[in-house]
């Protein structure tokens, strides 16, 4: 920019601003016009993209909080049982901040048993059996042992439409021996709640029951859930 040093010296108090504008105008006109144009473009882009951007960000937040709310709501009846030591609640991963004590979600009736963990290698079917052994007093004693079968009947439901938010909790009910694997998934219809219960029958000890119930909280709609079940392994006793 070409300021005339003499122009400033001659300035009168009342004329100063007008003088300045005159002195700026010829050289900076194209520059400020360009700045104006860029400014308008930025405003337009912001105007059109901002709602999309905020919708993305806030829907992320709202899906996450909806999933969290779903878990909290369905767990509500269990919180009291947990306080009275009738149940143990474990978030996956474990919520150590709130003083959760890790509990193995193991369900069994003395004949057969199962570990209700979707991600774990050692989940599967277990059989109890008795062996005789002689103790240090040379007396025969019976020992109750567990044998892991190379067969895993545990169902593993997955939400196929790819929900980005998911919460899983396992609840061991000490009174009835039922293990619940509860999961909440985000979905466009509202949070999807899955209740997977595993029961080792007490009076029919060779029966292991699994019950899977799904529902969408709030709005109605339907979602596809994929149920994965490992096929019988080649080295299985059930071959
Ligand atoms: C899950 O299903 C079982 C069996 O129907 C029921 O006893 C339990 O209350 C359900 N849990 C939740 C959190 O809805």
Short mmCIF file of C-alpha atoms and ligand atoms in Angstrom, two decimals:
data_model
loop_
_atom_site.label_atom_id
_atom_site.label_comp_id
_atom_site.label_asym_id
_atom_site.label_seq_id
_atom_site.Cartn_x
_atom_site.Cartn_y
_atom_site.Cartn_z
CA UNK A 1 0.00 0.00 0.00
CA UNK A 2 1.19 3.45 -0.87
CA UNK A 3 0.52 5.85 1.93
CA UNK A 4 1.57 9.36 1.23
CA UNK A 5 3.55 10.49 4.23
CA UNK A 6 2.69 14.10 3.55
CA UNK A 7 -1.04 13.37 3.41
CA UNK A 8 -1.02 12.43 7.08
CA UNK A 9 0.87 15.50 8.10
CA UNK A 10 -1.66 17.76 6.46
CA UNK A 11 -4.68 16.04 8.02
CA UNK A 12 -7.12 18.20 9.96
CA UNK A 13 -8.89 16.61 12.92
CA UNK A 14 -12.31 16.64 11.20
CA UNK A 15 -11.06 15.28 7.93
CA UNK A 16 -8.87 12.51 9.13
CA UNK A 17 -11.19 9.52 8.52
CA UNK A 18 -12.31 10.64 5.09
CA UNK A 19 -8.72 11.34 4.14
CA UNK A 20 -7.74 7.89 5.27
CA UNK A 21 -10.52 6.18 3.32
CA UNK A 22 -9.54 8.09 0.19
CA UNK A 23 -5.95 7.15 0.60
CA UNK A 24 -6.79 3.48 1.10
CA UNK A 25 -9.40 3.06 -1.59
CA UNK A 26 -7.60 2.90 -4.95
CA UNK A 27 -5.06 0.25 -4.06
CA UNK A 28 -7.03 -1.95 -1.68
CA UNK A 29 -10.35 -2.12 -3.52
CA UNK A 30 -9.58 -5.40 -5.28
CA UNK A 31 -8.13 -6.85 -2.13
CA UNK A 32 -11.16 -6.09 0.06
CA UNK A 33 -13.53 -7.25 -2.66
CA UNK A 34 -11.74 -10.57 -2.70
CA UNK A 35 -11.89 -10.75 1.09
CA UNK A 36 -15.60 -9.99 0.91
CA UNK A 37 -16.12 -12.74 -1.64
CA UNK A 38 -14.19 -15.27 0.44
CA UNK A 39 -16.12 -14.20 3.53
CA UNK A 40 -19.46 -14.70 1.78
CA UNK A 41 -18.33 -18.10 0.52
CA UNK A 42 -17.30 -19.17 4.00
CA UNK A 43 -20.62 -17.97 5.38
CA UNK A 44 -22.53 -19.88 2.71
CA UNK A 45 -20.57 -23.08 3.27
CA UNK A 46 -21.04 -22.75 7.00
CA UNK A 47 -24.74 -22.00 6.56
CA UNK A 48 -25.32 -25.11 4.47
CA UNK A 49 -22.97 -27.51 6.20
CA UNK A 50 -23.35 -26.49 9.83
CA UNK A 51 -26.74 -28.19 10.36
CA UNK A 52 -25.36 -31.38 8.86
CA UNK A 53 -22.24 -31.19 10.97
CA UNK A 54 -24.12 -30.50 14.20
CA UNK A 55 -26.66 -33.19 13.41
CA UNK A 56 -23.82 -35.69 13.03
CA UNK A 57 -22.14 -34.64 16.25
CA UNK A 58 -25.28 -34.41 18.33
CA UNK A 59 -26.86 -37.58 16.98
CA UNK A 60 -23.66 -39.34 18.03
CA UNK A 61 -24.14 -37.96 21.51
CA UNK A 62 -27.84 -38.72 21.61
CA UNK A 63 -27.38 -42.31 20.37
CA UNK A 64 -24.75 -42.85 23.01
CA UNK A 65 -26.88 -41.42 25.79
CA UNK A 66 -29.95 -43.35 24.56
CA UNK A 67 -27.98 -46.59 24.74
CA UNK A 68 -26.75 -45.70 28.21
CA UNK A 69 -30.28 -44.83 29.32
CA UNK A 70 -31.52 -48.16 27.94
CA UNK A 71 -28.97 -50.09 30.00
CA UNK A 72 -29.71 -48.12 33.15
CA UNK A 73 -33.48 -48.50 32.76
CA UNK A 74 -33.37 -52.26 32.24
CA UNK A 75 -30.88 -52.76 35.03
CA UNK A 76 -32.95 -50.78 37.53
CA UNK A 77 -34.67 -53.81 39.13
CA UNK A 78 -31.29 -55.51 39.53
CA UNK A 79 -29.59 -52.66 41.39
CA UNK A 80 -31.63 -53.38 44.54
CA UNK A 81 -30.82 -57.10 44.34
CA UNK A 82 -27.15 -56.22 43.96
CA UNK A 83 -27.25 -54.11 47.12
CA UNK A 84 -28.82 -57.06 48.97
CA UNK A 85 -26.15 -59.43 47.55
CA UNK A 86 -28.79 -61.37 45.62
CA UNK A 87 -27.21 -60.49 42.29
CA UNK A 88 -23.94 -59.38 40.83
CA UNK A 89 -23.78 -56.86 38.01
CA UNK A 90 -20.80 -56.61 35.68
CA UNK A 91 -20.57 -54.10 32.88
CA UNK A 92 -18.43 -55.21 29.95
CA UNK A 93 -15.75 -54.00 30.28
CA UNK A 94 -15.94 -53.94 34.06
CA UNK A 95 -16.86 -50.64 35.66
CA UNK A 96 -14.24 -50.59 38.41
CA UNK A 97 -14.87 -46.92 39.13
CA UNK A 98 -18.25 -47.79 40.65
CA UNK A 99 -16.73 -50.61 42.70
CA UNK A 100 -17.88 -53.53 40.58
CA UNK A 101 -16.37 -56.82 41.65
CA UNK A 102 -15.52 -59.13 38.74
CA UNK A 103 -17.90 -62.07 38.72
CA UNK A 104 -17.68 -65.07 36.44
CA UNK A 105 -21.05 -65.40 34.65
CA UNK A 106 -21.12 -69.13 35.19
CA UNK A 107 -24.36 -71.07 35.24
CA UNK A 108 -24.53 -74.68 36.35
CA UNK A 109 -26.63 -77.28 38.18
CA UNK A 110 -24.07 -79.81 39.30
CA UNK A 111 -24.39 -81.85 36.08
CA UNK A 112 -23.71 -79.37 33.34
CA UNK A 113 -22.63 -75.78 33.19
CA UNK A 114 -21.85 -72.96 30.83
CA UNK A 115 -19.81 -69.80 30.90
CA UNK A 116 -21.88 -66.95 29.50
CA UNK A 117 -19.19 -64.81 27.90
CA UNK A 118 -19.48 -63.88 24.24
CA UNK A 119 -15.89 -62.85 23.72
CA UNK A 120 -14.17 -65.44 25.81
CA UNK A 121 -12.32 -68.45 24.50
CA UNK A 122 -13.21 -70.63 27.49
CA UNK A 123 -16.95 -70.13 27.18
CA UNK A 124 -18.72 -73.32 26.31
CA UNK A 125 -20.30 -76.37 27.81
CA UNK A 126 -18.89 -77.99 30.93
CA UNK A 127 -19.77 -81.35 32.48
CA UNK A 128 -19.40 -82.22 36.14
CA UNK A 129 -18.13 -85.67 36.96
CA UNK A 130 -17.01 -87.53 40.08
CA UNK A 131 -13.67 -89.24 40.53
CA UNK A 132 -12.47 -91.40 43.37
CA UNK A 133 -9.10 -90.79 44.90
CA UNK A 134 -7.29 -91.97 48.02
CA UNK A 135 -6.41 -89.23 50.45
CA UNK A 136 -3.39 -89.10 52.78
CA UNK A 137 -5.25 -91.26 55.38
CA UNK A 138 -5.56 -93.99 52.73
CA UNK A 139 -9.29 -93.47 52.53
CA UNK A 140 -11.22 -93.24 49.30
CA UNK A 141 -12.80 -89.87 48.65
CA UNK A 142 -15.04 -88.57 45.94
CA UNK A 143 -14.07 -85.48 44.05
CA UNK A 144 -16.44 -83.37 41.97
CA UNK A 145 -14.64 -82.21 38.86
CA UNK A 146 -15.39 -80.18 35.78
CA UNK A 147 -14.66 -81.18 32.22
CA UNK A 148 -14.83 -78.71 29.38
CA UNK A 149 -16.41 -80.13 26.26
CA UNK A 150 -15.21 -78.99 22.85
CA UNK A 151 -18.71 -77.83 22.08
CA UNK A 152 -20.13 -74.38 22.59
CA UNK A 153 -23.91 -74.08 22.54
CA UNK A 154 -23.88 -70.46 23.69
CA UNK A 155 -25.83 -68.14 21.40
CA UNK A 156 -24.11 -64.90 20.46
CA UNK A 157 -26.56 -62.36 19.12
CA UNK A 158 -25.18 -59.49 17.07
CA UNK A 159 -26.93 -56.48 15.67
CA UNK A 160 -26.36 -56.68 11.93
CA UNK A 161 -27.25 -53.17 10.84
CA UNK A 162 -24.03 -51.99 12.43
CA UNK A 163 -24.86 -49.91 15.46
CA UNK A 164 -22.01 -47.68 16.51
CA UNK A 165 -22.95 -47.68 20.16
CA UNK A 166 -23.38 -50.71 22.29
CA UNK A 167 -23.40 -51.53 25.99
CA UNK A 168 -23.26 -54.98 27.51
CA UNK A 169 -23.90 -56.10 31.06
CA UNK A 170 -24.00 -59.51 32.63
CA UNK A 171 -26.07 -60.21 35.71
CA UNK A 172 -25.69 -63.29 37.88
CA UNK A 173 -28.80 -63.90 39.99
CA UNK A 174 -27.77 -65.85 43.07
CA UNK A 175 -31.34 -66.71 44.15
CA UNK A 176 -32.41 -68.58 41.02
CA UNK A 177 -29.02 -69.19 39.39
CA UNK A 178 -30.06 -67.45 36.18
CA UNK A 179 -27.41 -65.58 34.23
CA UNK A 180 -28.62 -62.67 32.12
CA UNK A 181 -26.55 -61.18 29.33
CA UNK A 182 -28.17 -57.82 28.58
CA UNK A 183 -27.16 -55.63 25.67
CA UNK A 184 -28.36 -52.31 24.31
CA UNK A 185 -27.55 -51.20 20.74
CA UNK A 186 -28.15 -47.89 19.04
CA UNK A 187 -30.54 -48.05 16.11
CA UNK A 188 -32.44 -45.52 14.06
CA UNK A 189 -35.72 -46.73 15.58
CA UNK A 190 -34.61 -46.27 19.16
CA UNK A 191 -32.35 -48.35 21.39
CA UNK A 192 -32.54 -52.07 20.78
CA UNK A 193 -32.55 -54.14 23.97
CA UNK A 194 -31.59 -57.82 23.99
CA UNK A 195 -32.15 -60.05 27.00
CA UNK A 196 -30.33 -63.34 26.75
CA UNK A 197 -30.89 -65.62 29.73
CA UNK A 198 -29.14 -68.91 30.36
CA UNK A 199 -30.58 -71.38 32.84
CA UNK A 200 -29.21 -74.74 33.93
CA UNK A 201 -32.36 -76.61 34.90
CA UNK A 202 -32.39 -77.74 38.52
CA UNK A 203 -34.88 -80.62 38.47
CA UNK A 204 -33.89 -81.73 34.94
CA UNK A 205 -30.12 -81.52 35.33
CA UNK A 206 -29.40 -82.48 31.73
CA UNK A 207 -31.23 -79.43 30.40
CA UNK A 208 -29.56 -76.13 29.60
CA UNK A 209 -32.02 -73.46 28.54
CA UNK A 210 -31.34 -70.29 26.61
CA UNK A 211 -33.90 -67.61 26.05
CA UNK A 212 -33.36 -64.62 23.81
CA UNK A 213 -35.75 -61.70 23.84
CA UNK A 214 -35.35 -58.48 21.88
CA UNK A 215 -37.31 -55.28 21.82
CA UNK A 216 -36.96 -51.72 20.66
CA UNK A 217 -37.52 -49.19 23.39
CA UNK A 218 -39.86 -46.31 22.70
CA UNK A 219 -40.71 -46.04 19.02
CA UNK A 220 -41.82 -49.07 17.08
CA UNK A 221 -39.77 -50.56 14.29
CA UNK A 222 -37.82 -53.67 13.58
CA UNK A 223 -34.14 -54.46 13.43
CA UNK A 224 -32.30 -57.52 12.22
CA UNK A 225 -30.33 -59.44 14.76
CA UNK A 226 -27.85 -62.05 13.69
CA UNK A 227 -27.51 -65.03 15.98
CA UNK A 228 -24.21 -66.74 15.81
CA UNK A 229 -23.81 -70.28 17.01
CA UNK A 230 -20.64 -72.18 16.68
CA UNK A 231 -21.10 -75.45 14.86
CA UNK A 232 -20.12 -78.64 16.60
CA UNK A 233 -16.36 -78.86 16.55
CA UNK A 234 -14.79 -81.69 14.59
CA UNK A 235 -13.29 -83.22 17.73
CA UNK A 236 -16.57 -82.98 19.57
CA UNK A 237 -17.98 -85.85 21.63
CA UNK A 238 -21.28 -85.13 19.88
CA UNK A 239 -19.90 -85.95 16.44
C1 LIG B 1 -34.72 -61.10 31.03
O1 LIG B 1 -35.53 -62.23 30.85
C2 LIG B 1 -35.72 -63.01 32.00
C3 LIG B 1 -36.49 -64.23 31.61
O2 LIG B 1 -37.68 -63.91 31.01
C4 LIG B 1 -36.43 -62.17 33.07
O3 LIG B 1 -36.57 -62.95 34.23
C5 LIG B 1 -35.58 -60.95 33.36
O4 LIG B 1 -36.25 -60.12 34.27
C6 LIG B 1 -35.32 -60.19 32.10
N1 LIG B 1 -34.39 -59.13 32.41
C7 LIG B 1 -34.57 -57.87 32.06
C8 LIG B 1 -33.54 -56.91 32.53
O5 LIG B 1 -35.53 -57.50 31.41
#
